[in-house]
Amino acid sequence: MRILITGSAGFVGSHLVERFLNEGHTVIGVDNYISGQVSNTDLFREHPRFTFIEADVSHGIPYTGDSLDWVMHFASPASPPHYQQFPVETLMVGAQGTQNGLELAHAHGAGFFLASTSEVYGDPHVHPQPETYWGNVNPIGVRSCYDEAKRYAEAITMAYHRSRGVNTRIIRIFNTYGPRMRPDDGRVITNFVHQALRGEPLTVYGDGSQTRSFQYIDDLVEGISRLMMVEYHEPVNLGNPDEFMMIELAKVVEDVFVNNIQMVSIPLPLDDPKQRKPDVELARKLLGWSPNISLQKGLNLLSPHLKNDQ
Ligand code: NAD
Ligand code: UDP
Protein backbone atom coordinates (compact mmCIF):
# COMPACT_ATOMS: atom_id res chain seq x y z
CA MET A 1 0.00 0.00 0.00
CA ARG A 2 0.97 3.66 -0.35
CA ILE A 3 0.38 5.40 2.99
CA LEU A 4 0.73 9.11 3.77
CA ILE A 5 1.29 9.88 7.45
CA THR A 6 0.99 13.41 8.83
CA GLY A 7 3.02 13.93 12.01
CA SER A 8 5.59 11.38 10.81
CA ALA A 9 8.42 13.02 12.76
CA GLY A 10 6.51 12.73 16.02
CA PHE A 11 6.56 9.98 18.57
CA VAL A 12 3.59 7.89 17.37
CA GLY A 13 4.00 8.83 13.70
CA SER A 14 7.60 7.57 13.59
CA HIS A 15 6.54 4.17 14.96
CA LEU A 16 3.85 3.93 12.28
CA VAL A 17 6.40 4.76 9.58
CA GLU A 18 8.63 1.99 10.91
CA ARG A 19 5.81 -0.56 11.08
CA PHE A 20 4.53 0.15 7.55
CA LEU A 21 8.01 0.14 6.00
CA ASN A 22 8.76 -3.18 7.74
CA GLU A 23 5.53 -4.58 6.27
CA GLY A 24 6.69 -3.63 2.76
CA HIS A 25 4.49 -0.58 2.20
CA THR A 26 5.50 2.75 0.66
CA VAL A 27 5.32 5.64 3.12
CA ILE A 28 5.15 9.39 2.63
CA GLY A 29 5.83 11.31 5.84
CA VAL A 30 4.69 14.91 6.30
CA ASP A 31 5.68 17.10 9.25
CA ASN A 32 6.55 20.70 10.10
CA TYR A 33 8.52 19.82 13.26
CA ILE A 34 6.40 22.01 15.54
CA SER A 35 6.67 19.30 18.20
CA GLY A 36 8.53 16.54 16.36
CA GLN A 37 12.19 15.72 15.90
CA VAL A 38 14.40 15.72 12.79
CA SER A 39 16.10 12.62 14.22
CA ASN A 40 12.81 10.72 13.77
CA THR A 41 12.87 11.54 10.05
CA ASP A 42 16.59 10.73 9.78
CA LEU A 43 15.83 7.15 10.88
CA PHE A 44 14.12 6.48 7.53
CA ARG A 45 15.57 9.12 5.19
CA GLU A 46 17.70 6.63 3.27
CA HIS A 47 14.93 4.01 3.01
CA PRO A 48 14.00 3.42 -0.66
CA ARG A 49 10.25 3.30 0.12
CA PHE A 50 10.18 6.42 2.31
CA THR A 51 9.80 10.04 1.21
CA PHE A 52 9.46 13.07 3.43
CA ILE A 53 7.66 16.35 2.79
CA GLU A 54 8.29 19.22 5.20
CA ALA A 55 4.99 21.12 5.33
CA ASP A 56 2.38 22.56 7.65
CA VAL A 57 -0.66 20.39 6.89
CA SER A 58 -2.99 23.11 8.18
CA HIS A 59 -2.13 25.05 5.03
CA GLY A 60 -2.43 22.08 2.68
CA ILE A 61 -0.78 18.73 2.02
CA PRO A 62 1.51 19.24 -1.00
CA TYR A 63 1.45 15.64 -2.23
CA THR A 64 1.37 15.14 -5.99
CA GLY A 65 2.50 11.54 -6.30
CA ASP A 66 0.81 8.25 -7.17
CA SER A 67 -2.53 7.12 -5.84
CA LEU A 68 -2.72 6.76 -2.05
CA ASP A 69 -4.37 3.90 -0.14
CA TRP A 70 -4.41 5.65 3.24
CA VAL A 71 -4.06 9.11 4.73
CA MET A 72 -3.19 8.74 8.43
CA HIS A 73 -3.66 12.05 10.25
CA PHE A 74 -1.44 12.04 13.32
CA ALA A 75 -0.13 15.61 13.15
CA SER A 76 -0.88 17.65 16.26
CA PRO A 77 1.05 18.77 19.30
CA ALA A 78 -0.01 16.24 21.94
CA SER A 79 1.77 17.15 25.16
CA PRO A 80 -0.08 19.73 27.32
CA PRO A 81 2.93 22.12 27.49
CA HIS A 82 3.32 21.91 23.70
CA TYR A 83 -0.30 22.51 22.78
CA GLN A 84 -0.65 25.25 25.37
CA GLN A 85 2.42 26.96 23.87
CA PHE A 86 0.82 26.69 20.39
CA PRO A 87 -2.95 26.89 20.97
CA VAL A 88 -3.86 28.43 17.60
CA GLU A 89 -1.66 26.01 15.65
CA THR A 90 -3.21 23.12 17.59
CA LEU A 91 -6.74 24.24 16.73
CA MET A 92 -5.73 24.71 13.09
CA VAL A 93 -4.19 21.27 12.69
CA GLY A 94 -7.25 19.65 14.26
CA ALA A 95 -9.57 21.67 12.02
CA GLN A 96 -7.95 22.66 8.69
CA GLY A 97 -5.33 19.92 8.94
CA THR A 98 -8.01 17.26 9.35
CA GLN A 99 -10.09 18.68 6.49
CA ASN A 100 -7.02 18.81 4.22
CA GLY A 101 -6.36 15.16 5.05
CA LEU A 102 -9.97 14.22 4.36
CA GLU A 103 -9.94 16.07 1.02
CA LEU A 104 -6.73 14.31 0.01
CA ALA A 105 -8.19 10.92 0.98
CA HIS A 106 -11.39 11.71 -0.93
CA ALA A 107 -9.47 12.77 -4.06
CA HIS A 108 -7.46 9.52 -4.02
CA GLY A 109 -10.33 7.22 -2.97
CA ALA A 110 -8.11 6.42 0.02
CA GLY A 111 -8.98 5.54 3.59
CA PHE A 112 -8.64 8.30 6.21
CA PHE A 113 -7.44 7.43 9.71
CA LEU A 114 -7.77 10.03 12.50
CA ALA A 115 -5.70 10.04 15.69
CA SER A 116 -8.12 11.41 18.26
CA THR A 117 -7.65 11.31 22.00
CA SER A 118 -9.05 10.39 25.39
CA GLU A 119 -9.07 14.17 25.96
CA VAL A 120 -12.42 14.28 24.12
CA TYR A 121 -13.80 12.90 27.41
CA GLY A 122 -12.36 15.93 29.29
CA ASP A 123 -12.53 15.59 33.08
CA PRO A 124 -14.82 12.56 32.91
CA HIS A 125 -17.87 11.93 35.06
CA VAL A 126 -18.10 8.36 33.76
CA HIS A 127 -15.33 5.97 34.75
CA PRO A 128 -13.87 4.05 32.97
CA GLN A 129 -14.65 5.84 29.71
CA PRO A 130 -16.54 3.93 27.00
CA GLU A 131 -16.82 5.34 23.47
CA THR A 132 -20.50 6.09 24.14
CA TYR A 133 -19.61 8.72 26.79
CA TRP A 134 -19.90 12.26 25.37
CA GLY A 135 -17.43 13.82 27.76
CA ASN A 136 -17.08 16.78 30.09
CA VAL A 137 -14.91 19.39 28.37
CA ASN A 138 -14.34 23.03 29.35
CA PRO A 139 -14.77 24.72 25.93
CA ILE A 140 -12.70 27.79 26.87
CA GLY A 141 -10.13 26.36 29.27
CA VAL A 142 -6.38 26.03 28.72
CA ARG A 143 -6.81 22.51 27.35
CA SER A 144 -9.68 23.45 25.04
CA CYS A 145 -7.38 24.21 22.07
CA TYR A 146 -6.55 20.50 22.01
CA ASP A 147 -9.77 18.92 23.28
CA GLU A 148 -12.12 20.92 21.07
CA ALA A 149 -9.82 20.60 18.04
CA LYS A 150 -10.01 16.82 18.38
CA ARG A 151 -13.78 16.89 18.96
CA TYR A 152 -14.15 18.96 15.79
CA ALA A 153 -11.76 16.61 13.97
CA GLU A 154 -13.97 13.67 14.91
CA ALA A 155 -17.08 15.59 13.79
CA ILE A 156 -15.68 16.51 10.38
CA THR A 157 -14.37 12.98 9.89
CA MET A 158 -17.87 11.58 10.50
CA ALA A 159 -19.31 14.26 8.18
CA TYR A 160 -16.96 13.28 5.32
CA HIS A 161 -17.83 9.65 5.94
CA ARG A 162 -21.59 10.26 5.98
CA SER A 163 -21.88 12.84 3.22
CA ARG A 164 -18.89 12.09 0.94
CA GLY A 165 -18.49 8.37 1.53
CA VAL A 166 -14.86 8.55 2.72
CA ASN A 167 -13.74 5.27 4.29
CA THR A 168 -12.79 6.64 7.71
CA ARG A 169 -11.44 5.37 11.02
CA ILE A 170 -11.21 7.22 14.35
CA ILE A 171 -9.18 6.13 17.36
CA ARG A 172 -9.16 7.71 20.80
CA ILE A 173 -5.66 7.21 22.11
CA PHE A 174 -5.10 7.10 25.88
CA ASN A 175 -1.73 8.17 27.37
CA THR A 176 0.91 6.33 25.34
CA TYR A 177 4.67 6.27 25.85
CA GLY A 178 7.78 4.69 24.38
CA PRO A 179 11.06 5.47 22.63
CA ARG A 180 11.38 8.65 20.50
CA MET A 181 9.32 10.95 22.70
CA ARG A 182 11.03 14.31 23.02
CA PRO A 183 12.93 14.34 26.35
CA ASP A 184 11.54 17.84 26.97
CA ASP A 185 7.94 17.10 25.94
CA GLY A 186 6.70 17.67 29.50
CA ARG A 187 4.46 14.60 29.68
CA VAL A 188 4.53 12.75 32.96
CA ILE A 189 6.38 9.62 31.87
CA THR A 190 9.14 11.58 30.12
CA ASN A 191 9.45 14.00 33.05
CA PHE A 192 9.57 11.27 35.69
CA VAL A 193 12.03 8.95 33.97
CA HIS A 194 14.44 11.73 32.97
CA GLN A 195 14.25 13.27 36.44
CA ALA A 196 14.92 9.83 37.98
CA LEU A 197 17.92 9.24 35.70
CA ARG A 198 19.34 12.69 36.51
CA GLY A 199 18.87 12.09 40.25
CA GLU A 200 16.39 14.96 40.52
CA PRO A 201 13.14 14.93 42.51
CA LEU A 202 10.08 13.84 40.54
CA THR A 203 7.68 16.75 39.94
CA VAL A 204 4.28 15.52 41.15
CA TYR A 205 1.50 17.94 40.21
CA GLY A 206 -1.06 18.50 42.94
CA ASP A 207 -1.28 15.72 45.53
CA GLY A 208 -0.59 13.09 42.86
CA SER A 209 -3.91 11.31 43.42
CA GLN A 210 -5.10 11.96 39.85
CA THR A 211 -5.04 8.84 37.70
CA ARG A 212 -3.95 7.90 34.19
CA SER A 213 -3.64 4.59 32.34
CA PHE A 214 -0.44 4.14 30.35
CA GLN A 215 -0.11 2.24 27.10
CA TYR A 216 3.17 1.14 25.54
CA ILE A 217 3.60 2.22 21.91
CA ASP A 218 3.77 -1.33 20.50
CA ASP A 219 0.26 -2.11 21.77
CA LEU A 220 -1.06 1.08 20.15
CA VAL A 221 0.57 0.36 16.79
CA GLU A 222 -0.90 -3.15 16.78
CA GLY A 223 -4.38 -1.76 17.50
CA ILE A 224 -4.04 0.80 14.67
CA SER A 225 -2.92 -1.85 12.23
CA ARG A 226 -5.86 -4.11 13.11
CA LEU A 227 -8.43 -1.31 12.83
CA MET A 228 -7.22 -0.47 9.31
CA MET A 229 -8.39 -3.94 8.28
CA VAL A 230 -11.90 -3.66 9.81
CA GLU A 231 -14.77 -1.61 8.34
CA TYR A 232 -15.81 0.37 11.42
CA HIS A 233 -16.25 4.11 11.28
CA GLU A 234 -17.11 5.21 14.81
CA PRO A 235 -14.45 5.97 17.45
CA VAL A 236 -12.50 3.14 19.07
CA ASN A 237 -10.59 3.56 22.36
CA LEU A 238 -7.01 2.29 22.31
CA GLY A 239 -5.34 2.32 25.71
CA ASN A 240 -4.22 0.18 28.60
CA PRO A 241 -6.86 -0.09 31.34
CA ASP A 242 -4.33 -0.49 34.19
CA GLU A 243 -4.89 2.70 36.16
CA PHE A 244 -2.30 4.47 38.32
CA MET A 245 -2.29 7.50 40.58
CA MET A 246 0.70 9.73 39.78
CA ILE A 247 2.25 8.88 43.15
CA GLU A 248 1.90 5.20 42.23
CA LEU A 249 3.54 5.89 38.87
CA ALA A 250 6.44 7.50 40.75
CA LYS A 251 6.89 4.24 42.72
CA VAL A 252 6.96 2.15 39.53
CA VAL A 253 9.56 4.53 38.06
CA GLU A 254 11.58 4.10 41.26
CA ASP A 255 11.41 0.27 40.94
CA VAL A 256 12.56 0.32 37.32
CA PHE A 257 15.11 3.15 37.28
CA VAL A 258 16.66 4.16 40.64
CA ASN A 259 16.26 3.59 44.34
CA ASN A 260 15.14 6.27 46.78
CA ILE A 261 13.59 8.83 44.48
CA GLN A 262 12.48 12.13 46.00
CA MET A 263 9.21 13.83 45.04
CA VAL A 264 8.43 17.53 44.94
CA SER A 265 4.88 18.86 44.81
CA ILE A 266 4.03 21.42 42.09
CA PRO A 267 0.62 23.11 41.82
CA LEU A 268 -1.90 21.13 39.77
CA PRO A 269 -2.36 22.67 36.29
CA LEU A 270 -5.80 24.08 35.44
CA ASP A 271 -8.46 21.62 34.24
CA ASP A 272 -6.18 18.61 34.79
CA PRO A 273 -8.52 15.58 34.50
CA LYS A 274 -8.82 13.78 37.85
CA GLN A 275 -9.14 10.29 36.44
CA ARG A 276 -8.74 8.49 33.15
CA LYS A 277 -9.05 4.85 32.21
CA PRO A 278 -10.21 3.38 28.90
CA ASP A 279 -13.02 0.92 28.50
CA VAL A 280 -11.50 -1.27 25.77
CA GLU A 281 -14.34 -3.78 25.34
CA LEU A 282 -15.12 -2.46 21.84
CA ALA A 283 -11.52 -2.93 20.66
CA ARG A 284 -11.45 -6.40 22.21
CA LYS A 285 -14.60 -7.48 20.35
CA LEU A 286 -13.96 -5.66 17.08
CA LEU A 287 -10.23 -6.27 16.70
CA GLY A 288 -9.48 -9.18 19.02
CA TRP A 289 -7.02 -6.69 20.52
CA SER A 290 -5.98 -6.05 24.05
CA PRO A 291 -2.88 -4.36 25.39
CA ASN A 292 -0.39 -6.87 26.78
CA ILE A 293 2.56 -4.72 27.90
CA SER A 294 2.35 -3.76 31.58
CA LEU A 295 3.66 -0.42 32.83
CA GLN A 296 6.60 -2.14 34.53
CA LYS A 297 7.49 -4.02 31.35
CA GLY A 298 7.02 -0.95 29.12
CA LEU A 299 9.31 1.16 31.30
CA ASN A 300 11.92 -1.58 31.11
CA LEU A 301 11.62 -1.59 27.32
CA LEU A 302 11.96 2.20 27.30
CA SER A 303 14.91 2.36 29.66
CA PRO A 304 17.83 1.64 27.25
CA HIS A 305 16.53 4.29 24.80
CA LEU A 306 16.36 6.98 27.48
CA LYS A 307 19.85 6.43 28.77
CA ASN A 308 21.10 7.57 25.36
CA ASP A 309 19.26 10.89 25.87
CA GLN A 310 21.04 11.87 29.11
P1 NAD B 1 4.19 14.39 18.86
O1 NAD B 1 4.15 15.81 19.24
O2 NAD B 1 5.40 13.58 19.20
O3 NAD B 1 3.93 14.21 17.29
C1 NAD B 1 3.07 15.02 16.56
C2 NAD B 1 3.78 15.41 15.27
O4 NAD B 1 2.89 16.23 14.48
C3 NAD B 1 5.05 16.23 15.49
O5 NAD B 1 6.12 15.67 14.76
C4 NAD B 1 4.69 17.62 14.98
O6 NAD B 1 5.80 18.33 14.51
C5 NAD B 1 3.66 17.28 13.90
N1 NAD B 1 2.75 18.39 13.58
C6 NAD B 1 1.99 19.10 14.43
N2 NAD B 1 1.30 20.04 13.77
C7 NAD B 1 1.64 19.91 12.46
C8 NAD B 1 1.25 20.59 11.28
N3 NAD B 1 0.38 21.61 11.30
N4 NAD B 1 1.77 20.18 10.09
C9 NAD B 1 2.65 19.15 10.04
N5 NAD B 1 3.05 18.47 11.14
C10 NAD B 1 2.56 18.85 12.34
O7 NAD B 1 2.89 13.71 19.50
P2 NAD B 1 2.47 12.17 19.53
O8 NAD B 1 2.43 11.74 20.94
O9 NAD B 1 3.26 11.39 18.56
O10 NAD B 1 0.97 12.26 19.02
C11 NAD B 1 0.62 11.91 17.68
C12 NAD B 1 -0.88 11.98 17.51
O11 NAD B 1 -1.52 11.09 18.44
C13 NAD B 1 -1.45 13.37 17.79
O12 NAD B 1 -2.49 13.63 16.88
C14 NAD B 1 -1.99 13.25 19.19
O13 NAD B 1 -3.07 14.13 19.41
C15 NAD B 1 -2.44 11.80 19.23
N6 NAD B 1 -2.45 11.29 20.61
C16 NAD B 1 -1.28 10.92 21.24
C17 NAD B 1 -1.34 10.48 22.55
C18 NAD B 1 -0.11 10.03 23.30
O14 NAD B 1 -0.22 9.67 24.47
N7 NAD B 1 1.06 10.00 22.71
C19 NAD B 1 -2.56 10.42 23.23
C20 NAD B 1 -3.71 10.84 22.56
C21 NAD B 1 -3.64 11.25 21.24
N1 UDP C 1 2.03 15.27 35.80
C1 UDP C 1 2.80 15.25 36.95
N2 UDP C 1 4.11 15.63 36.85
C2 UDP C 1 4.69 15.99 35.68
C3 UDP C 1 3.90 15.99 34.50
C4 UDP C 1 2.56 15.64 34.60
O1 UDP C 1 2.31 14.91 38.04
O2 UDP C 1 5.89 16.28 35.68
C5 UDP C 1 0.61 14.82 35.88
C6 UDP C 1 -0.39 15.75 35.23
O3 UDP C 1 -0.84 16.70 36.17
C7 UDP C 1 -1.49 14.79 34.82
C8 UDP C 1 -0.75 13.48 34.55
O4 UDP C 1 0.52 13.62 35.16
O5 UDP C 1 -2.39 14.60 35.88
C9 UDP C 1 -0.56 13.17 33.08
O6 UDP C 1 -0.01 14.30 32.47
P1 UDP C 1 0.50 14.32 30.96
O7 UDP C 1 0.97 15.71 30.70
O8 UDP C 1 1.46 13.22 30.72
O9 UDP C 1 -0.77 13.98 30.09
P2 UDP C 1 -2.34 14.35 30.15
O10 UDP C 1 -2.98 13.04 30.40
O11 UDP C 1 -2.60 15.31 31.26
O12 UDP C 1 -2.62 14.92 28.82
XYZ file of C-alpha atoms and ligand atoms in Angstrom:
379
model
C 0.000 0.000 0.000
C 0.974 3.664 -0.347
C 0.383 5.398 2.986
C 0.732 9.106 3.766
C 1.294 9.882 7.451
C 0.986 13.409 8.833
C 3.024 13.932 12.010
C 5.586 11.379 10.807
C 8.416 13.025 12.764
C 6.511 12.731 16.023
C 6.562 9.977 18.574
C 3.588 7.886 17.375
C 4.004 8.826 13.698
C 7.599 7.573 13.589
C 6.536 4.172 14.961
C 3.849 3.925 12.279
C 6.397 4.762 9.582
C 8.627 1.989 10.912
C 5.808 -0.561 11.078
C 4.533 0.151 7.550
C 8.015 0.137 6.001
C 8.757 -3.184 7.736
C 5.532 -4.581 6.268
C 6.689 -3.627 2.764
C 4.487 -0.584 2.204
C 5.498 2.755 0.662
C 5.325 5.643 3.124
C 5.153 9.392 2.632
C 5.830 11.308 5.842
C 4.692 14.909 6.304
C 5.682 17.103 9.245
C 6.548 20.699 10.096
C 8.521 19.818 13.261
C 6.405 22.008 15.541
C 6.670 19.298 18.203
C 8.529 16.540 16.357
C 12.193 15.716 15.895
C 14.401 15.724 12.791
C 16.104 12.620 14.215
C 12.808 10.722 13.774
C 12.874 11.537 10.049
C 16.586 10.734 9.784
C 15.830 7.146 10.879
C 14.119 6.480 7.529
C 15.568 9.117 5.186
C 17.701 6.630 3.269
C 14.933 4.007 3.014
C 13.998 3.418 -0.657
C 10.254 3.298 0.124
C 10.178 6.425 2.310
C 9.796 10.037 1.213
C 9.458 13.066 3.430
C 7.659 16.351 2.793
C 8.285 19.222 5.203
C 4.991 21.118 5.331
C 2.378 22.563 7.650
C -0.664 20.393 6.891
C -2.993 23.111 8.179
C -2.126 25.054 5.026
C -2.433 22.078 2.682
C -0.780 18.734 2.017
C 1.509 19.240 -1.003
C 1.447 15.639 -2.226
C 1.366 15.144 -5.986
C 2.502 11.540 -6.296
C 0.813 8.245 -7.173
C -2.527 7.124 -5.843
C -2.718 6.760 -2.053
C -4.367 3.903 -0.144
C -4.414 5.648 3.240
C -4.057 9.112 4.731
C -3.188 8.741 8.430
C -3.664 12.052 10.247
C -1.438 12.036 13.319
C -0.130 15.614 13.147
C -0.882 17.655 16.256
C 1.047 18.767 19.295
C -0.012 16.237 21.939
C 1.767 17.151 25.156
C -0.082 19.734 27.320
C 2.933 22.121 27.495
C 3.318 21.909 23.696
C -0.305 22.505 22.785
C -0.655 25.250 25.371
C 2.417 26.956 23.868
C 0.817 26.690 20.388
C -2.951 26.895 20.969
C -3.863 28.432 17.595
C -1.660 26.008 15.646
C -3.208 23.117 17.592
C -6.737 24.238 16.728
C -5.728 24.706 13.088
C -4.187 21.267 12.689
C -7.249 19.652 14.260
C -9.565 21.666 12.024
C -7.950 22.659 8.692
C -5.334 19.918 8.944
C -8.013 17.264 9.354
C -10.086 18.679 6.493
C -7.020 18.807 4.216
C -6.362 15.160 5.048
C -9.972 14.218 4.355
C -9.944 16.070 1.016
C -6.733 14.310 0.009
C -8.191 10.918 0.977
C -11.390 11.712 -0.931
C -9.472 12.765 -4.056
C -7.465 9.515 -4.023
C -10.326 7.220 -2.967
C -8.107 6.415 0.020
C -8.984 5.545 3.592
C -8.643 8.296 6.212
C -7.442 7.431 9.710
C -7.768 10.033 12.503
C -5.702 10.043 15.694
C -8.125 11.408 18.259
C -7.648 11.311 22.001
C -9.052 10.393 25.394
C -9.072 14.175 25.961
C -12.418 14.279 24.123
C -13.803 12.898 27.411
C -12.365 15.926 29.286
C -12.534 15.585 33.076
C -14.818 12.555 32.909
C -17.872 11.934 35.057
C -18.101 8.361 33.762
C -15.330 5.967 34.755
C -13.869 4.051 32.974
C -14.652 5.843 29.711
C -16.537 3.926 26.999
C -16.815 5.338 23.468
C -20.501 6.093 24.144
C -19.609 8.717 26.789
C -19.901 12.255 25.367
C -17.432 13.816 27.763
C -17.082 16.784 30.090
C -14.906 19.389 28.374
C -14.339 23.033 29.348
C -14.774 24.717 25.933
C -12.702 27.791 26.865
C -10.128 26.364 29.269
C -6.382 26.035 28.718
C -6.809 22.508 27.352
C -9.681 23.447 25.036
C -7.377 24.205 22.071
C -6.555 20.498 22.008
C -9.774 18.918 23.283
C -12.116 20.924 21.073
C -9.823 20.600 18.039
C -10.014 16.821 18.384
C -13.778 16.886 18.964
C -14.149 18.961 15.787
C -11.758 16.608 13.970
C -13.975 13.668 14.911
C -17.083 15.585 13.793
C -15.683 16.513 10.378
C -14.368 12.982 9.889
C -17.865 11.576 10.498
C -19.310 14.264 8.183
C -16.960 13.283 5.320
C -17.829 9.654 5.941
C -21.590 10.258 5.980
C -21.883 12.842 3.220
C -18.890 12.093 0.938
C -18.486 8.366 1.528
C -14.861 8.551 2.719
C -13.735 5.273 4.291
C -12.788 6.642 7.706
C -11.435 5.366 11.023
C -11.214 7.220 14.354
C -9.181 6.127 17.359
C -9.164 7.709 20.800
C -5.660 7.206 22.115
C -5.101 7.095 25.877
C -1.729 8.169 27.366
C 0.908 6.327 25.338
C 4.668 6.272 25.845
C 7.778 4.695 24.384
C 11.060 5.471 22.630
C 11.382 8.649 20.501
C 9.324 10.947 22.702
C 11.026 14.307 23.020
C 12.929 14.338 26.350
C 11.538 17.836 26.970
C 7.936 17.097 25.944
C 6.704 17.667 29.502
C 4.463 14.599 29.680
C 4.530 12.754 32.959
C 6.383 9.617 31.867
C 9.138 11.583 30.120
C 9.454 13.997 33.046
C 9.574 11.269 35.692
C 12.033 8.951 33.969
C 14.440 11.728 32.969
C 14.245 13.266 36.439
C 14.923 9.833 37.976
C 17.915 9.243 35.700
C 19.336 12.694 36.506
C 18.871 12.088 40.247
C 16.395 14.960 40.523
C 13.145 14.931 42.509
C 10.080 13.840 40.545
C 7.678 16.749 39.936
C 4.276 15.523 41.152
C 1.504 17.945 40.208
C -1.062 18.496 42.943
C -1.281 15.724 45.526
C -0.591 13.090 42.861
C -3.912 11.312 43.425
C -5.102 11.964 39.846
C -5.040 8.843 37.695
C -3.945 7.902 34.190
C -3.636 4.590 32.342
C -0.437 4.139 30.348
C -0.113 2.242 27.097
C 3.170 1.139 25.544
C 3.599 2.216 21.912
C 3.765 -1.327 20.497
C 0.256 -2.106 21.766
C -1.062 1.085 20.146
C 0.574 0.361 16.787
C -0.896 -3.151 16.783
C -4.380 -1.756 17.498
C -4.036 0.797 14.671
C -2.917 -1.855 12.228
C -5.863 -4.112 13.109
C -8.425 -1.313 12.825
C -7.223 -0.470 9.305
C -8.392 -3.942 8.276
C -11.897 -3.659 9.812
C -14.773 -1.606 8.339
C -15.807 0.368 11.420
C -16.252 4.115 11.283
C -17.108 5.210 14.814
C -14.452 5.972 17.448
C -12.503 3.144 19.073
C -10.595 3.555 22.355
C -7.015 2.286 22.308
C -5.335 2.318 25.707
C -4.218 0.180 28.598
C -6.861 -0.093 31.336
C -4.327 -0.488 34.188
C -4.889 2.704 36.161
C -2.296 4.466 38.325
C -2.291 7.499 40.583
C 0.699 9.729 39.781
C 2.253 8.877 43.152
C 1.899 5.199 42.231
C 3.538 5.888 38.870
C 6.443 7.496 40.752
C 6.894 4.239 42.716
C 6.965 2.150 39.529
C 9.564 4.531 38.061
C 11.579 4.097 41.257
C 11.410 0.274 40.940
C 12.558 0.320 37.318
C 15.109 3.149 37.284
C 16.663 4.162 40.635
C 16.257 3.590 44.344
C 15.136 6.266 46.775
C 13.585 8.830 44.479
C 12.479 12.127 46.005
C 9.211 13.826 45.044
C 8.428 17.530 44.937
C 4.876 18.860 44.808
C 4.032 21.420 42.093
C 0.615 23.111 41.822
C -1.899 21.129 39.772
C -2.358 22.671 36.292
C -5.798 24.079 35.443
C -8.461 21.620 34.244
C -6.181 18.613 34.786
C -8.519 15.584 34.500
C -8.822 13.780 37.846
C -9.142 10.293 36.444
C -8.742 8.487 33.152
C -9.052 4.847 32.209
C -10.205 3.378 28.904
C -13.023 0.920 28.504
C -11.497 -1.273 25.771
C -14.341 -3.779 25.338
C -15.121 -2.460 21.845
C -11.520 -2.930 20.662
C -11.449 -6.405 22.214
C -14.603 -7.477 20.348
C -13.959 -5.665 17.084
C -10.230 -6.269 16.699
C -9.477 -9.179 19.022
C -7.020 -6.686 20.517
C -5.981 -6.054 24.050
C -2.877 -4.363 25.392
C -0.391 -6.865 26.785
C 2.560 -4.723 27.901
C 2.350 -3.765 31.580
C 3.662 -0.424 32.827
C 6.602 -2.137 34.527
C 7.489 -4.016 31.347
C 7.024 -0.953 29.121
C 9.314 1.163 31.296
C 11.920 -1.581 31.114
C 11.624 -1.590 27.321
C 11.958 2.204 27.298
C 14.912 2.362 29.656
C 17.827 1.644 27.246
C 16.534 4.286 24.801
C 16.364 6.976 27.480
C 19.851 6.432 28.770
C 21.100 7.571 25.359
C 19.257 10.889 25.866
C 21.039 11.868 29.111
P 4.190 14.388 18.858
O 4.145 15.809 19.241
O 5.397 13.583 19.198
O 3.928 14.207 17.292
C 3.071 15.023 16.563
C 3.775 15.412 15.266
O 2.887 16.227 14.479
C 5.048 16.228 15.486
O 6.122 15.674 14.757
C 4.687 17.615 14.976
O 5.801 18.328 14.510
C 3.660 17.283 13.902
N 2.750 18.387 13.584
C 1.987 19.098 14.435
N 1.296 20.041 13.767
C 1.638 19.910 12.461
C 1.247 20.585 11.276
N 0.383 21.612 11.300
N 1.770 20.179 10.092
C 2.651 19.149 10.041
N 3.055 18.470 11.143
C 2.558 18.846 12.340
O 2.885 13.706 19.500
P 2.472 12.168 19.528
O 2.429 11.739 20.937
O 3.262 11.388 18.561
O 0.966 12.263 19.019
C 0.620 11.913 17.683
C -0.880 11.976 17.505
O -1.523 11.086 18.435
C -1.450 13.369 17.787
O -2.494 13.627 16.879
C -1.992 13.248 19.191
O -3.068 14.132 19.415
C -2.437 11.798 19.234
N -2.445 11.288 20.606
C -1.281 10.921 21.239
C -1.337 10.477 22.552
C -0.106 10.026 23.296
O -0.223 9.666 24.470
N 1.064 9.996 22.714
C -2.557 10.421 23.232
C -3.706 10.839 22.564
C -3.644 11.250 21.243
N 2.025 15.271 35.798
C 2.800 15.252 36.950
N 4.107 15.630 36.851
C 4.694 15.987 35.679
C 3.897 15.988 34.497
C 2.563 15.643 34.599
O 2.315 14.914 38.044
O 5.892 16.285 35.680
C 0.612 14.822 35.880
C -0.394 15.748 35.233
O -0.838 16.703 36.173
C -1.485 14.792 34.818
C -0.748 13.481 34.554
O 0.522 13.624 35.160
O -2.394 14.598 35.881
C -0.564 13.168 33.076
O -0.014 14.305 32.474
P 0.504 14.324 30.961
O 0.966 15.711 30.697
O 1.458 13.219 30.721
O -0.766 13.981 30.087
P -2.336 14.346 30.151
O -2.983 13.042 30.396
O -2.598 15.313 31.264
O -2.624 14.920 28.817
